[in-house]
Short mmCIF file of N, CA and C in Angstrom, two decimals:
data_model
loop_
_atom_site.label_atom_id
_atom_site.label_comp_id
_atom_site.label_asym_id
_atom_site.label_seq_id
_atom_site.Cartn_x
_atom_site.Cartn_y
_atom_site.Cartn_z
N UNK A 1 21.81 4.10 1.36
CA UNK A 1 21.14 3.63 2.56
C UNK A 1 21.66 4.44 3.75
N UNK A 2 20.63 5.28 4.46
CA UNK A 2 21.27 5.40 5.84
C UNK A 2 21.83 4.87 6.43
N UNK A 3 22.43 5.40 7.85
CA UNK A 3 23.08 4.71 8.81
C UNK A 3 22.23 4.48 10.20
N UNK A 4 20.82 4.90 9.86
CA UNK A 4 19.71 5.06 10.66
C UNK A 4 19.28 3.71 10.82
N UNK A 5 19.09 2.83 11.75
CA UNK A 5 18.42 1.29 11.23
C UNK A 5 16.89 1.68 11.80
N UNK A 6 15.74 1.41 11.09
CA UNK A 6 14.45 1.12 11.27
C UNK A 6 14.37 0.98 12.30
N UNK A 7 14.70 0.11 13.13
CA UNK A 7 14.76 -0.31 14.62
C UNK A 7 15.00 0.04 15.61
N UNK A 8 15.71 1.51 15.44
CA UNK A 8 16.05 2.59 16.32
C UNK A 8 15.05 3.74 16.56
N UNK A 9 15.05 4.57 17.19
CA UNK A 9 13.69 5.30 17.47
C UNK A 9 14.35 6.77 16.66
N UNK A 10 13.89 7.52 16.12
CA UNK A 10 13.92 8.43 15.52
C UNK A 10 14.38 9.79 16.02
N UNK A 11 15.57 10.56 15.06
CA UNK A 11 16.43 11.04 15.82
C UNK A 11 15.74 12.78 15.91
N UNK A 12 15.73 13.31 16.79
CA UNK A 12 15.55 14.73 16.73
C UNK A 12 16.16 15.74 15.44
N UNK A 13 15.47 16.66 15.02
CA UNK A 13 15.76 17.49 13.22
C UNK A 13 17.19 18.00 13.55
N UNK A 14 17.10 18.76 14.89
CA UNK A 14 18.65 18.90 14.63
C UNK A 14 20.12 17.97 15.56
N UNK A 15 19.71 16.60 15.71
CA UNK A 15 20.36 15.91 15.81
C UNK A 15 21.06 15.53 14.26
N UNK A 16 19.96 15.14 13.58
CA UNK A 16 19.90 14.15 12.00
C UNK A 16 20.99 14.48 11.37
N UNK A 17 21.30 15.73 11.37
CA UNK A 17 22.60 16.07 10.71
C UNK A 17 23.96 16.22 10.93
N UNK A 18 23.83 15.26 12.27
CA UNK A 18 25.21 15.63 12.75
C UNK A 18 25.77 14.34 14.02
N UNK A 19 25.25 13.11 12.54
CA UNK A 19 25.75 12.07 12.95
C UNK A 19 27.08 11.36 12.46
N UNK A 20 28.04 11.52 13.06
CA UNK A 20 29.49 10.83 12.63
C UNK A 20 29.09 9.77 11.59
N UNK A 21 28.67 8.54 12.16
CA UNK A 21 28.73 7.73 11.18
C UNK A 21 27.66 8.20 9.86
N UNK A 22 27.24 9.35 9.19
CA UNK A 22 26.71 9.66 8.00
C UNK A 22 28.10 10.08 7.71
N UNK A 23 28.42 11.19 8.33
CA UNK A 23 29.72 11.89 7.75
C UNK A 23 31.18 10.87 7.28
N UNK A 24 31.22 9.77 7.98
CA UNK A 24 32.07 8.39 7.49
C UNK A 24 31.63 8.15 6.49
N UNK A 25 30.49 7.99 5.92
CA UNK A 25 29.89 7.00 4.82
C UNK A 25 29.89 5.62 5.23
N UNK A 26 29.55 5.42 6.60
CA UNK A 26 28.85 4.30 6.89
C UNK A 26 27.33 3.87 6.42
N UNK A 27 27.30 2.61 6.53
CA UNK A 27 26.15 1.83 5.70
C UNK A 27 25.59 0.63 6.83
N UNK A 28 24.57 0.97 7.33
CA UNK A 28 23.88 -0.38 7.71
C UNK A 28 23.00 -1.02 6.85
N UNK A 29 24.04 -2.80 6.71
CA UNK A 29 22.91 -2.97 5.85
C UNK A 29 22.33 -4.31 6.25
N UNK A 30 22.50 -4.62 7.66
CA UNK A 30 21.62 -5.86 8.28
C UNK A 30 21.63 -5.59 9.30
N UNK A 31 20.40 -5.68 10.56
CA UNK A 31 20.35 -5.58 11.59
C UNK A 31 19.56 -6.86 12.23
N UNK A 32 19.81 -7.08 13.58
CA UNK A 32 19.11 -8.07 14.05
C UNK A 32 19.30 -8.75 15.27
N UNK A 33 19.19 -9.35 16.49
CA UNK A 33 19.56 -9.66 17.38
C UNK A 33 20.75 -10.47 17.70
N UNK A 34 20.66 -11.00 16.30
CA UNK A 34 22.12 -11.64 16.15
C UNK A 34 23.42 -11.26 15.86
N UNK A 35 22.76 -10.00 14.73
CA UNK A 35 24.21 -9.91 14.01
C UNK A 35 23.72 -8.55 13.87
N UNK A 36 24.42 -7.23 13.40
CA UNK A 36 24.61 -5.92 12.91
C UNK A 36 25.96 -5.98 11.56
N UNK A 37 25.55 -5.66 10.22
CA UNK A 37 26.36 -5.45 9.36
C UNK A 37 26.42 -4.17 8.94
N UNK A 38 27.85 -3.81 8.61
CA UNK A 38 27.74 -2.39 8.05
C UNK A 38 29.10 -2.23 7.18
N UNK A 39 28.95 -1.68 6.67
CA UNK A 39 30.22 -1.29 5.63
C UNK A 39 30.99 0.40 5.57
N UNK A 40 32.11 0.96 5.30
CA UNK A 40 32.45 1.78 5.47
C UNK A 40 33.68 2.23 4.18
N UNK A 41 33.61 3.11 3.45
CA UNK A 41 34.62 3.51 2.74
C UNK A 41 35.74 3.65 3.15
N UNK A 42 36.89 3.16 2.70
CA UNK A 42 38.08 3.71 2.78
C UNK A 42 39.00 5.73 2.37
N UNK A 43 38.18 5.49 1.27
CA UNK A 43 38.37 6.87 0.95
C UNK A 43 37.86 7.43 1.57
N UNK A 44 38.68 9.27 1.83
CA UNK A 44 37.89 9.72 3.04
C UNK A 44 38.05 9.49 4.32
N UNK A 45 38.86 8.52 5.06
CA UNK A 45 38.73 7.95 6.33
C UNK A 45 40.32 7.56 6.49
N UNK A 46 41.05 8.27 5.68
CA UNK A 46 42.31 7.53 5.94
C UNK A 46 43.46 8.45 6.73
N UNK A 47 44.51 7.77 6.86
CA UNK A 47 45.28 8.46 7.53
C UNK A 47 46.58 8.95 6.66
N UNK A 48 47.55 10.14 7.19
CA UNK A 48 49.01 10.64 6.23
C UNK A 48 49.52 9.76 5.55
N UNK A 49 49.66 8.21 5.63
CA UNK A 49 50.43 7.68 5.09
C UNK A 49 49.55 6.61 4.08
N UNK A 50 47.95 6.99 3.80
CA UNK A 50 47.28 6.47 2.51
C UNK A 50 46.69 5.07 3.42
N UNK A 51 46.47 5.08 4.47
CA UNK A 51 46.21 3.34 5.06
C UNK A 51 44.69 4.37 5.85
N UNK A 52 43.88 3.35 5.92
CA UNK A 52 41.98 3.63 6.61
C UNK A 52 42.99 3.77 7.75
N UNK A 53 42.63 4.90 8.62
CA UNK A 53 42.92 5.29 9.63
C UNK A 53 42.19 4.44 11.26
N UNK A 54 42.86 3.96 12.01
CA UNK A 54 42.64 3.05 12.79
C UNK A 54 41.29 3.98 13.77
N UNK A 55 40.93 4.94 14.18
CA UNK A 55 40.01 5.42 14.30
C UNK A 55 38.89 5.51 13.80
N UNK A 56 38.74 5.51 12.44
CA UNK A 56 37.84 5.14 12.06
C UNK A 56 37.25 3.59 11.83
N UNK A 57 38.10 3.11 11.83
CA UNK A 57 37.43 1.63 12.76
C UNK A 57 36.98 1.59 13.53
N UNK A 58 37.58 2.43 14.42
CA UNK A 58 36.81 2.75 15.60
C UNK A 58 35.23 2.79 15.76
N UNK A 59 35.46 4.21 14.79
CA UNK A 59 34.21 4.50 14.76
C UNK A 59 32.68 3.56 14.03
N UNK A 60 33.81 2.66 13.38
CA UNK A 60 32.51 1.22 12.99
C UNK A 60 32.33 0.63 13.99
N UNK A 61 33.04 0.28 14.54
CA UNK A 61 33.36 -0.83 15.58
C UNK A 61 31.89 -0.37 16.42
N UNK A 62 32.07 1.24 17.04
CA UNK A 62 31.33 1.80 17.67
C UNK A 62 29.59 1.78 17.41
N UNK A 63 29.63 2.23 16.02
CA UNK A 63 28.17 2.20 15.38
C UNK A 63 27.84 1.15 15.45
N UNK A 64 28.20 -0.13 15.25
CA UNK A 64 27.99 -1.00 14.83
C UNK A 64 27.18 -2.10 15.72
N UNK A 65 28.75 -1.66 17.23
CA UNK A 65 28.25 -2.41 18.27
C UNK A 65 27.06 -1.93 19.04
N UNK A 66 27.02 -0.69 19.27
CA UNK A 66 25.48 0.34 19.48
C UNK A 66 24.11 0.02 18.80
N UNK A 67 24.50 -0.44 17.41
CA UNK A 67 23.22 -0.51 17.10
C UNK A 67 22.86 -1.86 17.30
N UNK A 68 23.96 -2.97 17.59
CA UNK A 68 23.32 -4.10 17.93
C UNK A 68 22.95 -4.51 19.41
N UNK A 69 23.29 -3.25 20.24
CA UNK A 69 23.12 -3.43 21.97
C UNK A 69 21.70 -2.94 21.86
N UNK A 70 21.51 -1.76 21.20
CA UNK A 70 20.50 -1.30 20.87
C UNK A 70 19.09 -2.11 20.74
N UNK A 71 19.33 -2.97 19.70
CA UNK A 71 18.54 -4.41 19.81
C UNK A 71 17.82 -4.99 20.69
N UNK A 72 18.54 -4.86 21.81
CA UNK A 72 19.04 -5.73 23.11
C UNK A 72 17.89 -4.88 23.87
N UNK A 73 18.26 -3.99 23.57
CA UNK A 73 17.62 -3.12 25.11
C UNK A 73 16.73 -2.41 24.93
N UNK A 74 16.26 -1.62 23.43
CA UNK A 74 15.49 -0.63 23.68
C UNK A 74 13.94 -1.16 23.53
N UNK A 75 12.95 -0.52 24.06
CA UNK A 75 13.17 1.00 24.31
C UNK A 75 12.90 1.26 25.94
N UNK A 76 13.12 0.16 26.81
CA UNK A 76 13.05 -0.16 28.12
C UNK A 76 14.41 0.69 28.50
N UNK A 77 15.59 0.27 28.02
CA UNK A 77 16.78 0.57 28.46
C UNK A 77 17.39 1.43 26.90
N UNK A 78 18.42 2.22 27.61
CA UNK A 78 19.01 3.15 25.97
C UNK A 78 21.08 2.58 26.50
N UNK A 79 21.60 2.35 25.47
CA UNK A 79 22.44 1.83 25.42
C UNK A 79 23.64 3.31 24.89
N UNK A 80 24.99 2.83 26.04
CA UNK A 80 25.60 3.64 25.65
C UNK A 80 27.13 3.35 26.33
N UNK A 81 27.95 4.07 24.93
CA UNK A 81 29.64 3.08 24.95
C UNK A 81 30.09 2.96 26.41
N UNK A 82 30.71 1.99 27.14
CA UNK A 82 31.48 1.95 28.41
C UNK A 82 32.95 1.87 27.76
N UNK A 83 33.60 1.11 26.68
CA UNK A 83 34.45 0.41 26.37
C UNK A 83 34.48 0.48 25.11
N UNK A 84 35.44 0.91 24.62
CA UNK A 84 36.00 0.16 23.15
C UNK A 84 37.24 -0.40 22.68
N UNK A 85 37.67 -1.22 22.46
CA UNK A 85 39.43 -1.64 21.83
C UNK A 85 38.94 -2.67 20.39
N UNK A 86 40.08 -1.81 19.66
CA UNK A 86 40.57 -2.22 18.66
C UNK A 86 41.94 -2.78 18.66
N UNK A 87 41.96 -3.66 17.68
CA UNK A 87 43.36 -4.33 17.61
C UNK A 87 43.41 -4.00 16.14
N UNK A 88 44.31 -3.81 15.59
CA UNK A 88 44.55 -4.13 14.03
C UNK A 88 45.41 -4.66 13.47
N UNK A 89 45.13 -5.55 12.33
CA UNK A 89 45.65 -7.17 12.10
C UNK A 89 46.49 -6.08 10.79
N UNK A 90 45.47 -5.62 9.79
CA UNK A 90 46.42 -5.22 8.35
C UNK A 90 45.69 -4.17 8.40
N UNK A 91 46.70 -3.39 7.03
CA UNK A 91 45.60 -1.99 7.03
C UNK A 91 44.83 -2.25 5.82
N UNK A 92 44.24 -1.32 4.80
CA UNK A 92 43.18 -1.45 3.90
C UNK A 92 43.40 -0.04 3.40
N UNK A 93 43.65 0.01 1.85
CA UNK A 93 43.68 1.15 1.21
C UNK A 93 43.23 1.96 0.53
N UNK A 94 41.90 0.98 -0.20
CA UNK A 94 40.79 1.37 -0.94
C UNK A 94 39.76 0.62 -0.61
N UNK A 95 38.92 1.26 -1.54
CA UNK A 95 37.41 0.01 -1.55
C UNK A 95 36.69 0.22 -0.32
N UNK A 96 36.31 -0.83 0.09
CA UNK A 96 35.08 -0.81 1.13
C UNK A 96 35.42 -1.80 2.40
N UNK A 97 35.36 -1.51 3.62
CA UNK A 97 35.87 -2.76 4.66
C UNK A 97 34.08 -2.40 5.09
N UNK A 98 33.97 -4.27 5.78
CA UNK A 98 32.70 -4.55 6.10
C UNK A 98 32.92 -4.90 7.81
N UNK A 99 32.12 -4.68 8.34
CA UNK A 99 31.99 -5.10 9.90
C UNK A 99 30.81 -5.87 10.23
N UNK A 100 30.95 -6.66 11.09
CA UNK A 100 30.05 -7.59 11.25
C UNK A 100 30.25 -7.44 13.08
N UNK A 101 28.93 -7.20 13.74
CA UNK A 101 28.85 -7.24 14.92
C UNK A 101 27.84 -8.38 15.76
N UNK A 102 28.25 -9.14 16.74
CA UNK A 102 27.62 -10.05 17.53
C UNK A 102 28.09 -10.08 18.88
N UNK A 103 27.00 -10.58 19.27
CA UNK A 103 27.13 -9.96 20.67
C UNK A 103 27.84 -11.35 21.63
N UNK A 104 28.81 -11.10 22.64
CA UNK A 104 29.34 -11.63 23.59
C UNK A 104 29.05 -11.97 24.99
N UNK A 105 28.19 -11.12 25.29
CA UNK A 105 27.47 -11.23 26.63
C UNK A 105 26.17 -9.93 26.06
N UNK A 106 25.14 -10.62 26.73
CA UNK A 106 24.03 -9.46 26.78
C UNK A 106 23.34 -9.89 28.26
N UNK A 107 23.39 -8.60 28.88
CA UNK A 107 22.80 -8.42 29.97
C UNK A 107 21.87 -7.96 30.70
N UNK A 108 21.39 -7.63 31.53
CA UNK A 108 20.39 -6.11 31.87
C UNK A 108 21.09 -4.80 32.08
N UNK A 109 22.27 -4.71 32.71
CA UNK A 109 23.26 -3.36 32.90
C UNK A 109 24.08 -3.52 31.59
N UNK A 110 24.23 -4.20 31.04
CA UNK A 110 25.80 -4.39 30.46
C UNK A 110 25.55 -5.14 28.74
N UNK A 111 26.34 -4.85 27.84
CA UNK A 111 26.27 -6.27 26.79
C UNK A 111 27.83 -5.55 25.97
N UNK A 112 28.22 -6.50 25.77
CA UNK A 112 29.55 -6.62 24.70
C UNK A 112 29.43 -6.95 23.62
N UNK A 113 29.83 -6.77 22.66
CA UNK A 113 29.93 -7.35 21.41
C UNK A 113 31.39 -7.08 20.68
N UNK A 114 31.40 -8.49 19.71
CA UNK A 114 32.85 -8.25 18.96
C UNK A 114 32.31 -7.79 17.39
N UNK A 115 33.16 -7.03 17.17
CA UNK A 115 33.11 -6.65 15.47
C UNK A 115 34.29 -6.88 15.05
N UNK A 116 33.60 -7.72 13.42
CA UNK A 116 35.12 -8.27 13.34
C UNK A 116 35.38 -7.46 11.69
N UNK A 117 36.08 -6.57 11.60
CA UNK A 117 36.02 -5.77 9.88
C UNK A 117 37.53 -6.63 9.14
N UNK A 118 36.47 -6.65 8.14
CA UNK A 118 37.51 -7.30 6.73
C UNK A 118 37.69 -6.26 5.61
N UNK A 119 38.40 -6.71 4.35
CA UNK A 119 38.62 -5.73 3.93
C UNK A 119 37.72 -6.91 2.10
N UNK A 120 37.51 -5.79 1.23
CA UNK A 120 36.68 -6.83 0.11
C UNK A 120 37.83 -8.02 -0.27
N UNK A 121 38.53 -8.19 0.03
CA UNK A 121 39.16 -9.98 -0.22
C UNK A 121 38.63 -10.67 0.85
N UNK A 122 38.00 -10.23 1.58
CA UNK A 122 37.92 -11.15 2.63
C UNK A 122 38.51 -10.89 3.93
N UNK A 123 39.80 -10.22 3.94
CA UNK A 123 40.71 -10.41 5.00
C UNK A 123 40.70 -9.59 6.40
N UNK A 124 40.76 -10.36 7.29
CA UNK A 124 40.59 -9.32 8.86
C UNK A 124 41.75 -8.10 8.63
N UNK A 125 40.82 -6.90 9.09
CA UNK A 125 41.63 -5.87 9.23
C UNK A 125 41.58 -5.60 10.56
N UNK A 126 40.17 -5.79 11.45
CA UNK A 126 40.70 -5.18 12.38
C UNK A 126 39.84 -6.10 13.10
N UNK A 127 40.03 -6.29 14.71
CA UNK A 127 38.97 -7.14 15.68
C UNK A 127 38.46 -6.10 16.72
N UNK A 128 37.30 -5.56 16.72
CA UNK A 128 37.06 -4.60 17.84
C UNK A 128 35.95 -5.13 18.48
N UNK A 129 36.00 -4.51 19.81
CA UNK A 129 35.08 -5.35 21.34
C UNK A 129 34.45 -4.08 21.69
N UNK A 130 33.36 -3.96 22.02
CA UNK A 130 32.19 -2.56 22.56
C UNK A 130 31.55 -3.22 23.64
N UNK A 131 31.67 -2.75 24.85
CA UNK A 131 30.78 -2.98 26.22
C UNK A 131 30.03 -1.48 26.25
N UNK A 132 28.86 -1.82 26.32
CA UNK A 132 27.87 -1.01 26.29
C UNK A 132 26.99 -0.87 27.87
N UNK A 133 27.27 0.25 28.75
CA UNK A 133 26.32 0.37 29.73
C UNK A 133 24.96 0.32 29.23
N UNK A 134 23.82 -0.02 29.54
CA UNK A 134 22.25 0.17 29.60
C UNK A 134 21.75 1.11 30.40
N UNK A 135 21.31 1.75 30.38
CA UNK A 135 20.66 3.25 31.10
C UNK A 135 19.40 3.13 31.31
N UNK A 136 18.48 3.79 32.66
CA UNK A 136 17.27 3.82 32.76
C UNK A 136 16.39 4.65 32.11
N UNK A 137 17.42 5.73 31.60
CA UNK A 137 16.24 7.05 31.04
C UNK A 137 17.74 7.18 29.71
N UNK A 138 16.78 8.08 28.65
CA UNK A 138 17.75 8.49 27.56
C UNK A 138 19.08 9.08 27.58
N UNK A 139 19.71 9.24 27.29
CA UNK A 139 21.09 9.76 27.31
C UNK A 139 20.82 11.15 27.07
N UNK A 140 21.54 12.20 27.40
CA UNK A 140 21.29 13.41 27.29
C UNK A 140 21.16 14.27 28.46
N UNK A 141 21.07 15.57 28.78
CA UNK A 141 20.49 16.68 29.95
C UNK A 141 19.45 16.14 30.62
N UNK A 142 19.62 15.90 31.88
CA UNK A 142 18.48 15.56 32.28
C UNK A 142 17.17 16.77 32.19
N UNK A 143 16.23 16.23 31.86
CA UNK A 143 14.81 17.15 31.30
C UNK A 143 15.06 18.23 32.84
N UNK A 144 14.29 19.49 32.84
CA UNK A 144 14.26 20.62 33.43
C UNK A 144 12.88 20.61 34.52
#
């Protein structure tokens, strides 16, 4: 499954290939105004000492919360990171950690959301928060 959700507007040919969360092996696999799920390998993503590298939480945290601000706003408004913090509870060494994103405030300028990633027992690995500015025009160069 991509990391593309249906619900997002379609990315330019040579954007497509050179999206972080493909290169993670991130997975969206629920989207919705409520909630954004996604999953992410451990292998691959870890750090010198064999533990998922706290950055790449990050980088769920990030996808995750984007695609559920995303929700929120488009295609009136295009959503884009102000904020991110992670905390991390345990680390995770194999297998697959899942993230689950919902939103905390949604606004017209602004929306937050918490993602909360576990690891397959169940257990919190990490708690991350995304405040997302809303923008009037797309992100990018402004056109010429």
């Amino acid at each position: 499954m991509s990391t593309r959700s249906p619900h997002l507007p379609a990315l330019p040919p040579e954007l497509a290939a050179e999206q972080l969360a493909d290169r993670m092996g991130i997975q969206i696999l629920e989207v919705s105004r409520e909630r954004v799920v996604g999953t992410m390998p451990v292998a691959g993503n870890k750090q010198p000492f064999g533990l998922l590298h706290g950055g790449a939480s990050g980088v769920l945290v990030e996808s995750l919360g984007s695609t559920a601000a995303a929700q929120h706003t488009l295609p009136e408004r295009f959503p884009v990171g102000l904020e991110l913090a992670c905390t991390h509870h345990r680390s995770a060494t194999e297998g697959l950690v899942t993230g689950v994103a919902t939103p905390i405030h949604v606004g017209r300028s602004t929306s937050t959301f918490e993602v909360v990633i576990t690891d397959e027992q169940g257990r919190r690995t990490c708690t991350g928060r995304l405040t997302c500015m809303h923008l009037d025009r797309r992100p990018g160069p402004a056109p010429a």
